[in-house]
């Protein structure tokens, strides 16, 4: 089965709508791959979202 672009967009939007912002903040701050370098939180947020997307849970 092939997903149409509009379907993929709806899946992404649904995933992002389901994210608990407070849980995301807390989880990112607790990541062990943060290195203290400038922009670490900016890198940590999408990394965490990718992790959750891979688990199928947000």
PDB file of N, CA, C and O in Angstrom:
ATOM      1  N   UNK A   1       0.838  -1.171   0.000  1.00  0.00           N
ATOM      2  CA  UNK A   1       0.000   0.000   0.000  1.00  0.00           C
ATOM      3  C   UNK A   1       0.884   1.235   0.000  1.00  0.00           C
ATOM      4  O   UNK A   1       1.860   1.303   0.742  1.00  0.00           O
ATOM      5  N   UNK A   2       0.534   2.188  -0.779  1.00  0.00           N
ATOM      6  CA  UNK A   2       1.317   3.419  -0.885  1.00  0.00           C
ATOM      7  C   UNK A   2       0.568   4.548  -0.197  1.00  0.00           C
ATOM      8  O   UNK A   2      -0.619   4.761  -0.433  1.00  0.00           O
ATOM      9  N   UNK A   3       1.266   5.274   0.660  1.00  0.00           N
ATOM     10  CA  UNK A   3       0.656   6.423   1.341  1.00  0.00           C
ATOM     11  C   UNK A   3       0.736   7.645   0.434  1.00  0.00           C
ATOM     12  O   UNK A   3       1.780   7.922  -0.151  1.00  0.00           O
ATOM     13  N   UNK A   4      -0.349   8.318   0.311  1.00  0.00           N
ATOM     14  CA  UNK A   4      -0.377   9.566  -0.448  1.00  0.00           C
ATOM     15  C   UNK A   4       0.192  10.680   0.423  1.00  0.00           C
ATOM     16  O   UNK A   4       0.095  10.619   1.652  1.00  0.00           O
ATOM     17  N   UNK A   5       0.776  11.715  -0.186  1.00  0.00           N
ATOM     18  CA  UNK A   5       1.351  12.816   0.597  1.00  0.00           C
ATOM     19  C   UNK A   5       0.370  13.426   1.599  1.00  0.00           C
ATOM     20  O   UNK A   5       0.745  13.727   2.725  1.00  0.00           O
ATOM     21  N   UNK A   6      -0.880  13.571   1.224  1.00  0.00           N
ATOM     22  CA  UNK A   6      -1.861  14.149   2.155  1.00  0.00           C
ATOM     23  C   UNK A   6      -2.065  13.236   3.357  1.00  0.00           C
ATOM     24  O   UNK A   6      -2.238  13.703   4.481  1.00  0.00           O
ATOM     25  N   UNK A   7      -2.030  11.911   3.120  1.00  0.00           N
ATOM     26  CA  UNK A   7      -2.178  10.963   4.220  1.00  0.00           C
ATOM     27  C   UNK A   7      -0.982  11.054   5.168  1.00  0.00           C
ATOM     28  O   UNK A   7      -1.151  11.040   6.387  1.00  0.00           O
ATOM     29  N   UNK A   8       0.200  11.138   4.601  1.00  0.00           N
ATOM     30  CA  UNK A   8       1.408  11.252   5.421  1.00  0.00           C
ATOM     31  C   UNK A   8       1.368  12.535   6.233  1.00  0.00           C
ATOM     32  O   UNK A   8       1.744  12.541   7.414  1.00  0.00           O
ATOM     33  N   UNK A   9       0.918  13.602   5.623  1.00  0.00           N
ATOM     34  CA  UNK A   9       0.818  14.877   6.342  1.00  0.00           C
ATOM     35  C   UNK A   9      -0.126  14.741   7.533  1.00  0.00           C
ATOM     36  O   UNK A   9       0.177  15.216   8.625  1.00  0.00           O
ATOM     37  N   UNK A  10      -1.238  14.072   7.353  1.00  0.00           N
ATOM     38  CA  UNK A  10      -2.193  13.901   8.449  1.00  0.00           C
ATOM     39  C   UNK A  10      -1.612  13.040   9.566  1.00  0.00           C
ATOM     40  O   UNK A  10      -1.863  13.290  10.741  1.00  0.00           O
ATOM     41  N   UNK A  11      -0.840  12.034   9.205  1.00  0.00           N
ATOM     42  CA  UNK A  11      -0.198  11.182  10.215  1.00  0.00           C
ATOM     43  C   UNK A  11       0.785  12.009  11.037  1.00  0.00           C
ATOM     44  O   UNK A  11       0.806  11.931  12.271  1.00  0.00           O
ATOM     45  N   UNK A  12       1.597  12.813  10.363  1.00  0.00           N
ATOM     46  CA  UNK A  12       2.579  13.656  11.065  1.00  0.00           C
ATOM     47  C   UNK A  12       1.864  14.660  11.960  1.00  0.00           C
ATOM     48  O   UNK A  12       2.235  14.843  13.130  1.00  0.00           O
ATOM     49  N   UNK A  13       0.847  15.303  11.433  1.00  0.00           N
ATOM     50  CA  UNK A  13       0.109  16.280  12.242  1.00  0.00           C
ATOM     51  C   UNK A  13      -0.554  15.614  13.442  1.00  0.00           C
ATOM     52  O   UNK A  13      -0.539  16.166  14.543  1.00  0.00           O
ATOM     53  N   UNK A  14      -1.103  14.436  13.264  1.00  0.00           N
ATOM     54  CA  UNK A  14      -1.706  13.707  14.381  1.00  0.00           C
ATOM     55  C   UNK A  14      -0.684  13.344  15.441  1.00  0.00           C
ATOM     56  O   UNK A  14      -0.943  13.453  16.647  1.00  0.00           O
ATOM     57  N   UNK A  15       0.504  12.911  15.006  1.00  0.00           N
ATOM     58  CA  UNK A  15       1.572  12.588  15.948  1.00  0.00           C
ATOM     59  C   UNK A  15       1.974  13.818  16.750  1.00  0.00           C
ATOM     60  O   UNK A  15       2.066  13.774  17.977  1.00  0.00           O
ATOM     61  N   UNK A  16       2.197  14.932  16.061  1.00  0.00           N
ATOM     62  CA  UNK A  16       2.613  16.150  16.758  1.00  0.00           C
ATOM     63  C   UNK A  16       1.523  16.667  17.681  1.00  0.00           C
ATOM     64  O   UNK A  16       1.814  17.157  18.778  1.00  0.00           O
ATOM     65  N   UNK A  17       0.269  16.542  17.283  1.00  0.00           N
ATOM     66  CA  UNK A  17      -0.844  16.961  18.150  1.00  0.00           C
ATOM     67  C   UNK A  17      -0.903  16.128  19.422  1.00  0.00           C
ATOM     68  O   UNK A  17      -1.344  16.605  20.465  1.00  0.00           O
ATOM     69  N   UNK A  18      -0.453  14.873  19.351  1.00  0.00           N
ATOM     70  CA  UNK A  18      -0.519  13.977  20.505  1.00  0.00           C
ATOM     71  C   UNK A  18       0.632  14.170  21.487  1.00  0.00           C
ATOM     72  O   UNK A  18       0.589  13.645  22.598  1.00  0.00           O
ATOM     73  N   UNK A  19       1.647  14.932  21.093  1.00  0.00           N
ATOM     74  CA  UNK A  19       2.808  15.115  21.958  1.00  0.00           C
ATOM     75  C   UNK A  19       2.450  16.009  23.147  1.00  0.00           C
ATOM     76  O   UNK A  19       1.881  17.088  22.981  1.00  0.00           O
ATOM     77  N   UNK A  20       2.784  15.548  24.331  1.00  0.00           N
ATOM     78  CA  UNK A  20       2.623  16.321  25.564  1.00  0.00           C
ATOM     79  C   UNK A  20       3.865  17.199  25.711  1.00  0.00           C
ATOM     80  O   UNK A  20       4.973  16.688  25.918  1.00  0.00           O
ATOM     81  N   UNK A  21       3.692  18.511  25.573  1.00  0.00           N
ATOM     82  CA  UNK A  21       4.831  19.436  25.572  1.00  0.00           C
ATOM     83  C   UNK A  21       5.639  19.364  26.868  1.00  0.00           C
ATOM     84  O   UNK A  21       6.871  19.403  26.838  1.00  0.00           O
ATOM     85  N   UNK A  22       4.971  19.241  27.994  1.00  0.00           N
ATOM     86  CA  UNK A  22       5.684  19.170  29.274  1.00  0.00           C
ATOM     87  C   UNK A  22       6.511  17.885  29.347  1.00  0.00           C
ATOM     88  O   UNK A  22       7.657  17.904  29.812  1.00  0.00           O
ATOM     89  N   UNK A  23       5.935  16.786  28.876  1.00  0.00           N
ATOM     90  CA  UNK A  23       6.674  15.513  28.868  1.00  0.00           C
ATOM     91  C   UNK A  23       7.854  15.596  27.904  1.00  0.00           C
ATOM     92  O   UNK A  23       8.942  15.085  28.198  1.00  0.00           O
ATOM     93  N   UNK A  24       7.658  16.239  26.761  1.00  0.00           N
ATOM     94  CA  UNK A  24       8.740  16.400  25.800  1.00  0.00           C
ATOM     95  C   UNK A  24       9.879  17.199  26.417  1.00  0.00           C
ATOM     96  O   UNK A  24      11.040  16.801  26.335  1.00  0.00           O
ATOM     97  N   UNK A  25       9.567  18.324  27.046  1.00  0.00           N
ATOM     98  CA  UNK A  25      10.603  19.143  27.692  1.00  0.00           C
ATOM     99  C   UNK A  25      11.383  18.329  28.716  1.00  0.00           C
ATOM    100  O   UNK A  25      12.610  18.332  28.717  1.00  0.00           O
ATOM    101  N   UNK A  26      10.659  17.650  29.601  1.00  0.00           N
ATOM    102  CA  UNK A  26      11.317  16.887  30.666  1.00  0.00           C
ATOM    103  C   UNK A  26      12.175  15.763  30.097  1.00  0.00           C
ATOM    104  O   UNK A  26      13.291  15.529  30.565  1.00  0.00           O
ATOM    105  N   UNK A  27      11.671  15.088  29.082  1.00  0.00           N
ATOM    106  CA  UNK A  27      12.404  13.967  28.497  1.00  0.00           C
ATOM    107  C   UNK A  27      13.652  14.445  27.776  1.00  0.00           C
ATOM    108  O   UNK A  27      14.714  13.822  27.879  1.00  0.00           O
ATOM    109  N   UNK A  28      13.533  15.552  27.050  1.00  0.00           N
ATOM    110  CA  UNK A  28      14.709  16.092  26.351  1.00  0.00           C
ATOM    111  C   UNK A  28      15.776  16.509  27.351  1.00  0.00           C
ATOM    112  O   UNK A  28      16.958  16.210  27.165  1.00  0.00           O
ATOM    113  N   UNK A  29      15.381  17.161  28.420  1.00  0.00           N
ATOM    114  CA  UNK A  29      16.360  17.597  29.415  1.00  0.00           C
ATOM    115  C   UNK A  29      17.042  16.418  30.106  1.00  0.00           C
ATOM    116  O   UNK A  29      18.146  16.561  30.635  1.00  0.00           O
ATOM    117  N   UNK A  30      16.409  15.254  30.080  1.00  0.00           N
ATOM    118  CA  UNK A  30      16.959  14.067  30.727  1.00  0.00           C
ATOM    119  C   UNK A  30      17.740  13.172  29.755  1.00  0.00           C
ATOM    120  O   UNK A  30      18.238  12.121  30.147  1.00  0.00           O
ATOM    121  N   UNK A  31      17.854  13.570  28.500  1.00  0.00           N
ATOM    122  CA  UNK A  31      18.586  12.758  27.517  1.00  0.00           C
ATOM    123  C   UNK A  31      20.058  12.672  27.888  1.00  0.00           C
ATOM    124  O   UNK A  31      20.648  13.645  28.347  1.00  0.00           O
ATOM    125  N   UNK A  32      20.646  11.526  27.651  1.00  0.00           N
ATOM    126  CA  UNK A  32      22.068  11.370  27.979  1.00  0.00           C
ATOM    127  C   UNK A  32      22.982  11.750  26.816  1.00  0.00           C
ATOM    128  O   UNK A  32      24.203  11.690  26.947  1.00  0.00           O
ATOM    129  N   UNK A  33      22.400  12.171  25.698  1.00  0.00           N
ATOM    130  CA  UNK A  33      23.236  12.567  24.570  1.00  0.00           C
ATOM    131  C   UNK A  33      23.384  14.082  24.428  1.00  0.00           C
ATOM    132  O   UNK A  33      23.963  14.554  23.461  1.00  0.00           O
ATOM    133  N   UNK A  34      22.889  14.841  25.401  1.00  0.00           N
ATOM    134  CA  UNK A  34      23.110  16.283  25.383  1.00  0.00           C
ATOM    135  C   UNK A  34      24.553  16.546  25.793  1.00  0.00           C
ATOM    136  O   UNK A  34      25.081  15.912  26.701  1.00  0.00           O
ATOM    137  N   UNK A  35      25.179  17.485  25.102  1.00  0.00           N
ATOM    138  CA  UNK A  35      26.610  17.683  25.322  1.00  0.00           C
ATOM    139  C   UNK A  35      26.976  19.064  25.859  1.00  0.00           C
ATOM    140  O   UNK A  35      28.143  19.375  26.021  1.00  0.00           O
ATOM    141  N   UNK A  36      25.993  19.899  26.131  1.00  0.00           N
ATOM    142  CA  UNK A  36      26.277  21.229  26.663  1.00  0.00           C
ATOM    143  C   UNK A  36      26.652  22.247  25.593  1.00  0.00           C
ATOM    144  O   UNK A  36      26.857  23.410  25.898  1.00  0.00           O
ATOM    145  N   UNK A  37      26.748  21.809  24.350  1.00  0.00           N
ATOM    146  CA  UNK A  37      27.115  22.708  23.258  1.00  0.00           C
ATOM    147  C   UNK A  37      25.919  23.596  22.893  1.00  0.00           C
ATOM    148  O   UNK A  37      24.768  23.221  23.127  1.00  0.00           O
ATOM    149  N   UNK A  38      26.201  24.762  22.345  1.00  0.00           N
ATOM    150  CA  UNK A  38      25.099  25.617  21.894  1.00  0.00           C
ATOM    151  C   UNK A  38      24.180  24.852  20.946  1.00  0.00           C
ATOM    152  O   UNK A  38      24.644  24.086  20.100  1.00  0.00           O
ATOM    153  N   UNK A  39      22.891  25.029  21.129  1.00  0.00           N
ATOM    154  CA  UNK A  39      21.906  24.380  20.275  1.00  0.00           C
ATOM    155  C   UNK A  39      21.552  22.963  20.666  1.00  0.00           C
ATOM    156  O   UNK A  39      20.818  22.285  19.951  1.00  0.00           O
ATOM    157  N   UNK A  40      22.035  22.505  21.832  1.00  0.00           N
ATOM    158  CA  UNK A  40      21.776  21.113  22.204  1.00  0.00           C
ATOM    159  C   UNK A  40      20.288  20.822  22.362  1.00  0.00           C
ATOM    160  O   UNK A  40      19.830  19.748  21.990  1.00  0.00           O
ATOM    161  N   UNK A  41      19.524  21.762  22.886  1.00  0.00           N
ATOM    162  CA  UNK A  41      18.091  21.524  23.040  1.00  0.00           C
ATOM    163  C   UNK A  41      17.389  21.524  21.689  1.00  0.00           C
ATOM    164  O   UNK A  41      16.453  20.750  21.467  1.00  0.00           O
ATOM    165  N   UNK A  42      17.850  22.374  20.784  1.00  0.00           N
ATOM    166  CA  UNK A  42      17.290  22.400  19.441  1.00  0.00           C
ATOM    167  C   UNK A  42      17.545  21.072  18.741  1.00  0.00           C
ATOM    168  O   UNK A  42      16.699  20.589  17.992  1.00  0.00           O
ATOM    169  N   UNK A  43      18.683  20.454  18.982  1.00  0.00           N
ATOM    170  CA  UNK A  43      18.966  19.130  18.425  1.00  0.00           C
ATOM    171  C   UNK A  43      18.229  18.043  19.202  1.00  0.00           C
ATOM    172  O   UNK A  43      17.821  17.031  18.634  1.00  0.00           O
ATOM    173  N   UNK A  44      18.062  18.235  20.495  1.00  0.00           N
ATOM    174  CA  UNK A  44      17.428  17.221  21.329  1.00  0.00           C
ATOM    175  C   UNK A  44      15.940  17.051  21.069  1.00  0.00           C
ATOM    176  O   UNK A  44      15.419  15.937  21.159  1.00  0.00           O
ATOM    177  N   UNK A  45      15.250  18.136  20.745  1.00  0.00           N
ATOM    178  CA  UNK A  45      13.805  18.041  20.515  1.00  0.00           C
ATOM    179  C   UNK A  45      13.467  17.141  19.327  1.00  0.00           C
ATOM    180  O   UNK A  45      12.691  16.186  19.486  1.00  0.00           O
ATOM    181  N   UNK A  46      14.019  17.387  18.138  1.00  0.00           N
ATOM    182  CA  UNK A  46      13.674  16.472  17.047  1.00  0.00           C
ATOM    183  C   UNK A  46      14.214  15.054  17.263  1.00  0.00           C
ATOM    184  O   UNK A  46      13.600  14.082  16.838  1.00  0.00           O
ATOM    185  N   UNK A  47      15.346  14.933  17.962  1.00  0.00           N
ATOM    186  CA  UNK A  47      15.875  13.597  18.252  1.00  0.00           C
ATOM    187  C   UNK A  47      14.882  12.816  19.112  1.00  0.00           C
ATOM    188  O   UNK A  47      14.626  11.628  18.873  1.00  0.00           O
ATOM    189  N   UNK A  48      14.305  13.481  20.106  1.00  0.00           N
ATOM    190  CA  UNK A  48      13.341  12.815  20.973  1.00  0.00           C
ATOM    191  C   UNK A  48      12.074  12.470  20.207  1.00  0.00           C
ATOM    192  O   UNK A  48      11.511  11.387  20.364  1.00  0.00           O
ATOM    193  N   UNK A  49      11.614  13.378  19.374  1.00  0.00           N
ATOM    194  CA  UNK A  49      10.422  13.103  18.568  1.00  0.00           C
ATOM    195  C   UNK A  49      10.670  11.916  17.635  1.00  0.00           C
ATOM    196  O   UNK A  49       9.782  11.063  17.465  1.00  0.00           O
ATOM    197  N   UNK A  50      11.870  11.832  17.047  1.00  0.00           N
ATOM    198  CA  UNK A  50      12.213  10.674  16.218  1.00  0.00           C
ATOM    199  C   UNK A  50      12.194   9.397  17.038  1.00  0.00           C
ATOM    200  O   UNK A  50      11.675   8.360  16.587  1.00  0.00           O
ATOM    201  N   UNK A  51      12.733   9.448  18.244  1.00  0.00           N
ATOM    202  CA  UNK A  51      12.724   8.267  19.114  1.00  0.00           C
ATOM    203  C   UNK A  51      11.289   7.816  19.378  1.00  0.00           C
ATOM    204  O   UNK A  51      10.978   6.628  19.278  1.00  0.00           O
ATOM    205  N   UNK A  52      10.441   8.748  19.755  1.00  0.00           N
ATOM    206  CA  UNK A  52       9.045   8.403  20.030  1.00  0.00           C
ATOM    207  C   UNK A  52       8.330   7.891  18.795  1.00  0.00           C
ATOM    208  O   UNK A  52       7.543   6.955  18.866  1.00  0.00           O
ATOM    209  N   UNK A  53       8.579   8.519  17.651  1.00  0.00           N
ATOM    210  CA  UNK A  53       7.937   8.081  16.412  1.00  0.00           C
ATOM    211  C   UNK A  53       8.350   6.643  16.083  1.00  0.00           C
ATOM    212  O   UNK A  53       7.538   5.848  15.617  1.00  0.00           O
ATOM    213  N   UNK A  54       9.601   6.311  16.364  1.00  0.00           N
ATOM    214  CA  UNK A  54      10.089   4.960  16.118  1.00  0.00           C
ATOM    215  C   UNK A  54       9.464   3.932  17.058  1.00  0.00           C
ATOM    216  O   UNK A  54       9.310   2.775  16.701  1.00  0.00           O
ATOM    217  N   UNK A  55       9.092   4.381  18.248  1.00  0.00           N
ATOM    218  CA  UNK A  55       8.442   3.491  19.226  1.00  0.00           C
ATOM    219  C   UNK A  55       6.964   3.346  18.938  1.00  0.00           C
ATOM    220  O   UNK A  55       6.313   2.472  19.488  1.00  0.00           O
ATOM    221  N   UNK A  56       6.420   4.286  18.188  1.00  0.00           N
ATOM    222  CA  UNK A  56       4.980   4.267  17.928  1.00  0.00           C
ATOM    223  C   UNK A  56       4.186   4.858  19.076  1.00  0.00           C
ATOM    224  O   UNK A  56       2.991   4.670  19.167  1.00  0.00           O
ATOM    225  N   UNK A  57       4.856   5.601  19.977  1.00  0.00           N
ATOM    226  CA  UNK A  57       4.161   6.233  21.106  1.00  0.00           C
ATOM    227  C   UNK A  57       4.730   7.614  21.321  1.00  0.00           C
ATOM    228  O   UNK A  57       5.907   7.847  21.124  1.00  0.00           O
ATOM    229  N   UNK A  58       3.872   8.507  21.725  1.00  0.00           N
ATOM    230  CA  UNK A  58       4.311   9.867  22.023  1.00  0.00           C
ATOM    231  C   UNK A  58       3.817  10.287  23.372  1.00  0.00           C
ATOM    232  O   UNK A  58       2.843   9.834  23.860  1.00  0.00           O
TER     233      UNK A  58
END
